[in-house]
């Protein structure tokens, strides 16, 4: 009687998770665990599904706990396939938590067992997971520094190269198996790996394949992702018009899919692309669209970026009133969100603009001297032009020497 | 200081060039992870698999 009730609860949990209601599914699975069962295989399946449900709910600490329980159980009952699956899930969870070395061990275990069992499908999935772990590892180390894609330290490069190799291995198998959906996923992530490695042509080729498969499936989210990634690659190939075309398709699909955050990102990318094309009117148009959505979504960081971009574009057009207006708002928002480097950038922009407008400096002396102090520590004495870095964006401006000449 | 201000303005305009880097690299769109799935029915279906095998004749001839 108790057995049946645990099973019934678990089946309802499965049904709810399949229907996309993970939160409710979790409640039923946890109730099933409370009731308990003597059958360790059933319990293992419940733990595994709890782990996945928590993973999709972005509660990774809980996901880790349950996948770990599942792994322990699978080993206890000598269920090799169950152990492979639990290892893979544990690996994915550890990856998201940034524990790459342990993630690699788990995903490798998934791969080894799959090969031992001659399970081609499992092998391919493990290879994809391993690719993802190495990609994350590379990206994680890379983001600590600031460099363009393609200009990478050796450890980053080797992690990304490994990721590319695993995706290629995965592609060989899933192509043999005729699994188009899996091919699509591998092409997408392979494209992003090539992009980070600076192989922009290879990135384009992979994303074009991803796009093709997305269209085959009528998967509009995947199609939108491919357009966005293609746009990014074309930016670095210096083909800004082509990039703009892809970003426009991204924007179109974002609107169709009614995803405001993604729509904002597309507008921002378009604004930046038109800035690179030196078409500042269009840039302003898209940055204003981005600003409206950022405000609507209460995205302060995005709003700050929009104001900063607008300030630049208006400066480029020589519209100093608007430039100052947005630089001031950028300063305000940077203070609000505690973004020190944004605040510094905004102050320097404002002081430069004030100089251009020939404003009196009597009131700004303290501000100027302060920005000098920060600037010097900021640049660490690198023999380069002054950098106003905000989110690694570069804005070459007046040099400190010139500022001194003004005083 | 008018001409100098004009020169500054020109400089300000010519130097507004964002680096291509973070603009377009911080919004890379990754494909979703794939998780391995188990079901409480897996085990039962395996138990009963043997008894579910049956054959069917290819054609019924109607006259």
Coordinates of C-alpha atoms in Angstrom, one line a residue:
Chain A
X1 CA 0.0 0.0 0.0
X2 CA 2.8 2.4 1.0
X3 CA 4.8 1.2 -2.0
X4 CA 2.0 2.1 -4.4
X5 CA 1.6 5.4 -2.8
X6 CA 5.2 6.3 -3.3
X7 CA 5.1 5.2 -6.9
X8 CA 1.8 7.1 -7.5
X9 CA 3.4 10.3 -6.1
X10 CA 6.5 9.8 -8.2
X11 CA 4.4 9.1 -11.4
X12 CA 2.5 12.3 -10.8
X13 CA 5.8 14.1 -10.3
X14 CA 7.0 12.8 -13.6
X15 CA 3.8 13.8 -15.4
X16 CA 4.0 17.4 -14.0
X17 CA 7.7 17.8 -14.9
X18 CA 7.0 16.5 -18.4
X19 CA 4.2 19.1 -18.7
X20 CA 6.7 21.7 -17.8
X21 CA 5.6 22.4 -14.2
X22 CA 8.8 21.5 -12.4
X23 CA 7.9 23.3 -9.2
X24 CA 4.8 21.2 -8.7
X25 CA 6.7 18.1 -9.8
X26 CA 9.3 18.7 -7.1
X27 CA 6.6 18.7 -4.4
X28 CA 5.3 15.3 -5.6
X29 CA 8.8 13.8 -5.8
X30 CA 9.6 15.1 -2.3
X31 CA 6.4 13.7 -1.0
X32 CA 7.3 10.4 -2.6
X33 CA 10.7 10.4 -0.9
X34 CA 9.0 11.2 2.4
X35 CA 6.7 8.1 2.0
X36 CA 9.8 6.1 1.0
X37 CA 10.3 2.8 -0.8
X38 CA 12.3 -0.4 -0.4
X39 CA 13.0 -0.4 -4.1
X40 CA 16.3 1.3 -4.6
X41 CA 15.8 1.6 -8.4
X42 CA 12.6 3.5 -7.9
X43 CA 14.3 5.8 -5.4
X44 CA 17.3 6.3 -7.7
X45 CA 14.8 7.4 -10.5
X46 CA 13.1 9.8 -8.1
X47 CA 16.5 11.3 -7.0
X48 CA 17.6 11.7 -10.6
X49 CA 14.4 13.5 -11.5
X50 CA 14.5 15.7 -8.4
X51 CA 18.0 16.7 -9.4
X52 CA 17.0 17.6 -12.9
X53 CA 13.9 19.5 -11.8
X54 CA 16.1 21.6 -9.4
X55 CA 18.6 22.1 -12.2
X56 CA 15.9 23.5 -14.5
X57 CA 14.7 25.7 -11.6
X58 CA 18.3 27.0 -11.3
X59 CA 18.6 25.7 -7.8
X60 CA 22.0 24.1 -8.4
X61 CA 23.0 23.3 -4.8
X62 CA 19.9 21.1 -4.4
X63 CA 20.4 19.6 -7.9
X64 CA 23.9 18.7 -6.8
X65 CA 22.6 17.0 -3.6
X66 CA 20.1 14.8 -5.4
X67 CA 22.3 13.8 -8.3
X68 CA 24.9 12.9 -5.7
X69 CA 22.3 10.7 -3.9
X70 CA 21.4 9.1 -7.2
X71 CA 25.1 8.4 -8.0
X72 CA 25.6 6.8 -4.6
X73 CA 22.5 4.6 -5.0
X74 CA 23.4 3.5 -8.5
X75 CA 26.8 2.4 -7.3
X76 CA 25.2 0.6 -4.4
X77 CA 22.9 -1.5 -6.5
X78 CA 25.6 -2.0 -9.2
X79 CA 23.5 -0.3 -11.9
X80 CA 26.2 0.8 -14.4
X81 CA 23.9 2.6 -16.8
X82 CA 22.3 4.4 -13.9
X83 CA 25.8 5.4 -12.6
X84 CA 26.7 6.7 -16.1
X85 CA 23.6 8.9 -16.2
X86 CA 24.0 10.2 -12.6
X87 CA 27.7 11.0 -13.4
X88 CA 26.7 13.0 -16.4
X89 CA 24.0 14.9 -14.5
X90 CA 26.4 15.6 -11.7
X91 CA 29.0 16.8 -14.1
X92 CA 26.6 19.3 -15.7
X93 CA 25.6 20.6 -12.3
X94 CA 29.2 21.0 -11.2
X95 CA 30.0 22.8 -14.4
X96 CA 27.2 25.4 -13.7
X97 CA 28.6 25.8 -10.2
X98 CA 32.0 26.6 -11.7
X99 CA 33.7 23.4 -10.3
X100 CA 35.3 22.5 -13.6
X101 CA 37.8 19.9 -12.5
X102 CA 35.3 17.7 -10.7
X103 CA 32.9 18.2 -13.6
X104 CA 35.4 16.9 -16.0
X105 CA 36.0 13.8 -13.8
X106 CA 32.2 13.1 -13.7
X107 CA 31.6 13.6 -17.4
X108 CA 34.6 11.5 -18.2
X109 CA 33.1 8.7 -16.1
X110 CA 29.8 9.1 -18.1
X111 CA 31.9 8.7 -21.3
X112 CA 33.9 5.7 -20.0
X113 CA 30.9 3.7 -18.9
X114 CA 29.0 4.5 -22.1
X115 CA 31.9 3.2 -24.1
X116 CA 32.2 0.1 -21.9
X117 CA 28.5 -0.6 -22.5
X118 CA 28.8 0.1 -26.2
X119 CA 26.1 2.8 -25.8
X120 CA 26.6 5.1 -28.7
X121 CA 23.9 7.5 -27.7
X122 CA 25.3 7.8 -24.2
X123 CA 28.8 8.3 -25.6
X124 CA 27.7 11.1 -27.8
X125 CA 25.8 12.8 -25.0
X126 CA 28.9 12.5 -22.7
X127 CA 31.1 14.0 -25.4
X128 CA 28.7 17.0 -25.7
X129 CA 28.7 17.5 -21.9
X130 CA 32.5 17.4 -21.9
X131 CA 32.7 19.9 -24.7
X132 CA 30.4 22.2 -22.6
X133 CA 32.5 21.8 -19.5
X134 CA 35.7 22.7 -21.4
X135 CA 34.0 25.6 -23.1
X136 CA 32.8 27.0 -19.8
X137 CA 36.2 26.5 -18.2
X138 CA 37.8 28.4 -21.1
X139 CA 35.3 31.2 -21.1
X140 CA 35.5 31.5 -17.3
X141 CA 39.3 32.0 -17.3
X142 CA 39.1 34.3 -20.3
X143 CA 36.5 36.6 -18.7
X144 CA 38.9 37.3 -15.9
X145 CA 41.1 39.2 -18.4
X146 CA 40.1 41.6 -21.1
X147 CA 40.9 40.7 -24.6
X148 CA 39.2 40.3 -27.9
X149 CA 38.2 36.8 -29.0
X150 CA 41.3 35.2 -30.5
X151 CA 43.8 37.0 -28.2
X152 CA 43.9 34.4 -25.4
X153 CA 46.3 33.0 -22.8
X154 CA 47.5 29.5 -23.4
X155 CA 45.4 27.8 -20.8
X156 CA 42.3 29.3 -22.1
X157 CA 43.2 28.4 -25.7
X158 CA 43.9 24.7 -24.7
X159 CA 40.5 24.4 -22.8
X160 CA 38.7 25.8 -25.8
X161 CA 40.6 23.6 -28.2
X162 CA 39.6 20.6 -26.2
X163 CA 36.0 21.8 -26.2
X164 CA 36.1 22.0 -30.0
X165 CA 37.6 18.5 -30.3
X166 CA 34.8 17.0 -28.1
X167 CA 32.1 18.8 -30.1
X168 CA 33.7 17.4 -33.3
X169 CA 33.8 13.9 -31.8
X170 CA 30.2 14.3 -30.8
X171 CA 29.2 15.4 -34.3
X172 CA 30.8 12.4 -35.9
X173 CA 28.6 10.0 -33.8
X174 CA 25.3 12.0 -33.9
X175 CA 25.7 12.3 -37.7
X176 CA 26.1 8.5 -37.9
X177 CA 23.0 8.2 -35.7
X178 CA 21.1 10.7 -37.9
X179 CA 20.2 12.7 -34.8
X180 CA 19.6 16.1 -36.3
X181 CA 18.6 17.8 -33.0
X182 CA 21.9 16.8 -31.4
X183 CA 23.8 18.0 -34.5
X184 CA 22.1 21.4 -34.1
X185 CA 23.2 21.7 -30.5
X186 CA 26.8 20.7 -31.2
X187 CA 27.1 23.0 -34.2
X188 CA 25.8 25.9 -32.1
X189 CA 28.3 25.4 -29.3
X190 CA 31.1 24.5 -31.7
X191 CA 30.5 27.8 -33.5
X192 CA 30.7 29.7 -30.2
X193 CA 33.9 27.9 -29.3
X194 CA 35.5 28.9 -32.7
X195 CA 34.3 32.4 -32.1
X196 CA 36.2 32.6 -28.8
X197 CA 39.2 31.0 -30.4
X198 CA 39.1 33.8 -33.0
X199 CA 38.3 31.4 -35.9
X200 CA 35.5 33.6 -37.1
X201 CA 35.1 31.9 -40.5
X202 CA 34.7 28.5 -38.9
X203 CA 32.3 30.0 -36.4
X204 CA 30.1 31.3 -39.3
X205 CA 30.2 27.9 -41.0
X206 CA 29.1 26.1 -37.8
X207 CA 26.3 28.7 -37.0
X208 CA 25.1 28.4 -40.6
X209 CA 24.6 24.7 -40.1
X210 CA 22.9 25.4 -36.8
X211 CA 20.6 27.8 -38.5
X212 CA 19.7 25.2 -41.2
X213 CA 18.8 22.6 -38.6
X214 CA 16.8 25.1 -36.5
X215 CA 14.7 25.9 -39.6
X216 CA 14.2 22.2 -40.3
X217 CA 12.7 21.8 -36.9
X218 CA 10.8 25.1 -37.0
X219 CA 12.7 25.9 -33.8
X220 CA 12.4 29.7 -33.7
X221 CA 14.4 30.2 -30.5
X222 CA 17.3 28.2 -31.9
X223 CA 16.9 30.2 -35.2
X224 CA 17.1 33.4 -33.3
X225 CA 20.2 32.3 -31.4
X226 CA 21.9 31.4 -34.6
X227 CA 21.2 34.8 -36.1
X228 CA 22.6 36.5 -33.0
X229 CA 25.7 34.4 -33.0
X230 CA 26.2 35.0 -36.8
X231 CA 25.9 38.7 -36.2
X232 CA 28.6 38.5 -33.5
X233 CA 31.0 36.6 -35.8
X234 CA 30.5 39.0 -38.7
X235 CA 31.3 42.0 -36.4
X236 CA 34.8 40.5 -35.9
X237 CA 35.2 39.7 -39.5
X238 CA 34.7 43.5 -40.0
X239 CA 31.6 42.9 -42.1
X240 CA 29.3 45.3 -40.2
X241 CA 26.5 45.5 -42.8
X242 CA 26.1 41.7 -42.8
X243 CA 26.2 41.7 -39.0
X244 CA 23.4 44.4 -39.0
X245 CA 21.3 42.2 -41.3
X246 CA 21.6 39.2 -38.9
X247 CA 20.9 41.3 -35.8
X248 CA 17.8 42.6 -37.6
X249 CA 16.6 39.1 -38.0
X250 CA 17.3 38.4 -34.4
X251 CA 15.2 41.5 -33.5
X252 CA 12.4 40.3 -35.8
X253 CA 12.2 36.9 -34.1
X254 CA 12.6 38.3 -30.6
X255 CA 9.5 40.4 -31.3
X256 CA 7.6 37.4 -32.7
X257 CA 8.6 35.4 -29.6
X258 CA 7.6 38.3 -27.4
X259 CA 10.9 38.1 -25.5
X260 CA 11.6 41.7 -24.3
X261 CA 15.0 41.0 -22.8
X262 CA 16.2 39.4 -26.0
X263 CA 14.6 42.3 -28.0
X264 CA 16.6 44.8 -25.9
X265 CA 19.8 42.9 -26.5
X266 CA 19.2 42.9 -30.2
X267 CA 18.5 46.7 -30.2
X268 CA 21.7 47.2 -28.2
X269 CA 23.7 45.1 -30.7
X270 CA 22.2 47.0 -33.6
X271 CA 23.0 50.3 -31.9
X272 CA 26.6 49.3 -31.5
X273 CA 26.8 48.0 -35.1
X274 CA 25.6 51.2 -36.5
X275 CA 28.1 53.0 -34.3
X276 CA 30.8 50.9 -36.0
X277 CA 29.3 51.9 -39.3
X278 CA 29.4 55.5 -38.1
X279 CA 25.7 55.8 -38.8
X280 CA 25.0 57.6 -35.5
X281 CA 21.3 58.5 -36.2
X282 CA 20.4 54.8 -36.6
X283 CA 22.6 54.0 -33.6
X284 CA 20.7 56.5 -31.5
X285 CA 17.4 55.1 -32.7
X286 CA 18.3 51.6 -31.6
X287 CA 19.9 52.6 -28.3
X288 CA 16.8 54.6 -27.5
X289 CA 14.7 51.5 -28.1
X290 CA 17.1 49.5 -25.9
X291 CA 16.8 52.2 -23.2
X292 CA 13.0 52.0 -23.2
X293 CA 13.0 48.3 -22.7
X294 CA 15.7 48.4 -20.1
X295 CA 13.6 50.8 -18.1
X296 CA 10.6 48.7 -18.6
X297 CA 12.4 45.6 -17.2
X298 CA 14.0 47.6 -14.4
X299 CA 17.4 46.7 -15.8
X300 CA 19.6 49.4 -14.2
X301 CA 22.8 48.0 -15.7
X302 CA 21.3 48.0 -19.2
X303 CA 19.9 51.4 -18.7
X304 CA 23.4 52.7 -17.7
X305 CA 24.9 51.1 -20.8
X306 CA 22.2 52.6 -23.0
X307 CA 22.8 56.1 -21.6
X308 CA 26.6 55.7 -22.0
X309 CA 26.1 54.6 -25.6
X310 CA 23.7 57.4 -26.3
X311 CA 26.1 59.9 -24.8
X312 CA 28.8 58.6 -27.2
X313 CA 26.6 58.7 -30.2
X314 CA 25.3 62.3 -29.5
X315 CA 28.9 63.4 -28.9
X316 CA 29.9 61.9 -32.3
X317 CA 27.0 63.9 -33.9
X318 CA 28.2 67.1 -32.0
X319 CA 24.9 67.3 -30.1
X320 CA 26.5 68.2 -26.9
X321 CA 23.3 69.1 -25.0
X322 CA 22.0 65.6 -25.4
X323 CA 25.5 64.1 -24.9
X324 CA 25.7 65.9 -21.5
X325 CA 22.2 64.9 -20.6
X326 CA 22.9 61.2 -21.1
X327 CA 26.4 61.4 -19.5
X328 CA 24.8 62.8 -16.4
X329 CA 22.2 60.1 -16.4
X330 CA 25.0 57.5 -16.8
X331 CA 26.8 59.0 -13.9
X332 CA 23.6 58.9 -11.8
X333 CA 22.9 55.3 -12.6
X334 CA 26.5 54.2 -12.1
X335 CA 26.4 55.7 -8.6
X336 CA 23.1 54.0 -8.0
X337 CA 24.3 50.5 -8.9
X338 CA 27.8 51.1 -7.3
X339 CA 29.6 50.7 -10.6
X340 CA 32.9 52.5 -9.9
X341 CA 34.4 52.2 -13.3
X342 CA 31.2 53.4 -14.9
X343 CA 31.1 56.3 -12.6
X344 CA 34.7 57.2 -13.5
X345 CA 33.9 57.0 -17.2
X346 CA 30.9 59.2 -16.8
X347 CA 32.9 61.8 -14.9
X348 CA 35.6 61.9 -17.5
X349 CA 33.0 62.1 -20.3
X350 CA 31.3 65.0 -18.6
X351 CA 34.5 66.9 -17.9
X352 CA 35.6 66.4 -21.5
X353 CA 32.3 67.6 -22.8
X354 CA 32.3 70.6 -20.4
X355 CA 35.8 71.5 -21.7
X356 CA 34.5 71.4 -25.3
X357 CA 31.7 73.6 -24.4
X358 CA 34.2 76.0 -22.8
X359 CA 32.6 75.8 -19.4
X360 CA 34.3 77.3 -16.4
X361 CA 36.4 74.9 -14.4
X362 CA 36.3 76.7 -11.1
X363 CA 33.6 74.4 -9.8
X364 CA 35.2 71.3 -11.2
X365 CA 38.7 71.4 -9.9
X366 CA 38.1 68.9 -7.2
X367 CA 36.4 66.5 -9.6
X368 CA 39.2 66.8 -12.1
X369 CA 42.0 66.2 -9.6
X370 CA 40.1 63.2 -8.2
X371 CA 39.7 61.6 -11.6
X372 CA 43.4 62.0 -12.2
X373 CA 44.2 60.0 -9.1
X374 CA 41.9 57.2 -10.0
X375 CA 43.0 57.3 -13.7
X376 CA 46.6 56.7 -12.8
X377 CA 45.9 53.7 -10.6
X378 CA 43.4 52.5 -13.2
X379 CA 45.8 52.3 -16.0
X380 CA 48.6 50.9 -13.9
X381 CA 51.1 53.0 -15.9
X382 CA 50.5 51.1 -19.1
X383 CA 52.1 53.0 -22.0
X384 CA 48.8 53.2 -23.9
X385 CA 46.3 55.9 -24.6
X386 CA 43.9 56.7 -21.8
X387 CA 41.3 54.1 -21.5
X388 CA 37.8 54.6 -20.2
X389 CA 36.9 51.1 -19.7
X390 CA 33.3 50.2 -19.0
X391 CA 32.4 46.6 -19.4
X392 CA 35.7 46.5 -21.4
X393 CA 34.4 49.0 -23.9
X394 CA 37.1 51.4 -25.1
X395 CA 36.6 55.1 -25.5
X396 CA 39.7 56.9 -26.6
X397 CA 39.4 60.4 -25.2
X398 CA 41.6 63.4 -24.4
X399 CA 44.9 62.6 -22.7
X400 CA 45.6 63.9 -19.2
X401 CA 48.3 66.1 -20.6
X402 CA 45.7 68.0 -22.7
X403 CA 43.4 68.3 -19.7
X404 CA 46.3 69.9 -17.8
X405 CA 46.8 72.3 -20.7
X406 CA 43.2 73.4 -20.3
X407 CA 43.5 74.3 -16.7
Chain B
X1 CA 40.1 79.6 -26.7
X2 CA 37.4 79.2 -29.3
X3 CA 39.5 77.6 -32.0
X4 CA 41.0 75.3 -29.4
X5 CA 37.5 74.3 -28.3
X6 CA 36.6 73.5 -31.8
X7 CA 39.6 71.4 -32.2
X8 CA 38.7 69.6 -29.0
X9 CA 35.2 69.0 -30.3
X10 CA 36.5 67.4 -33.5
X11 CA 38.8 65.2 -31.4
X12 CA 36.0 64.2 -29.2
X13 CA 33.9 63.2 -32.2
X14 CA 36.6 61.3 -34.0
X15 CA 37.5 59.3 -30.9
X16 CA 34.1 57.8 -30.1
X17 CA 34.9 54.3 -31.3
X18 CA 33.7 51.5 -29.1
X19 CA 36.0 48.4 -29.1
X20 CA 34.3 45.6 -30.9
X21 CA 35.0 43.3 -28.0
X22 CA 32.6 43.2 -25.2
X23 CA 29.8 44.7 -27.2
X24 CA 29.4 41.5 -29.1
X25 CA 31.1 38.9 -27.0
X26 CA 29.2 39.1 -23.7
X27 CA 26.0 37.9 -25.3
X28 CA 27.1 34.7 -26.9
X29 CA 24.1 32.4 -27.1
X30 CA 24.8 28.9 -26.0
X31 CA 22.7 25.8 -26.7
X32 CA 20.9 24.1 -23.8
X33 CA 22.5 21.4 -21.7
X34 CA 21.2 17.9 -22.0
X35 CA 20.5 16.0 -18.8
X36 CA 20.2 12.2 -18.6
X37 CA 16.7 11.1 -17.6
X38 CA 15.4 8.2 -15.5
X39 CA 11.8 7.2 -14.9
X40 CA 10.2 5.0 -12.2
X41 CA 8.7 3.0 -15.1
X42 CA 12.0 2.2 -16.7
X43 CA 12.6 -0.7 -14.3
X44 CA 9.1 -2.1 -14.7
X45 CA 9.2 -2.0 -18.5
X46 CA 12.5 -3.9 -18.4
X47 CA 11.0 -6.5 -16.1
X48 CA 8.1 -7.1 -18.5
X49 CA 10.0 -6.7 -21.7
X50 CA 10.4 -10.4 -22.2
X51 CA 6.7 -11.1 -22.1
X52 CA 5.8 -8.4 -24.5
X53 CA 7.4 -10.0 -27.5
X54 CA 4.9 -11.1 -30.1
X55 CA 5.0 -11.6 -33.8
X56 CA 2.5 -10.5 -36.3
X57 CA 1.8 -12.0 -39.7
X58 CA 2.6 -9.7 -42.5
X59 CA -0.6 -9.9 -44.4
X60 CA -4.1 -10.8 -44.0
X61 CA -5.6 -11.9 -47.3
X62 CA -9.1 -10.8 -47.9
X63 CA -11.1 -12.4 -50.6

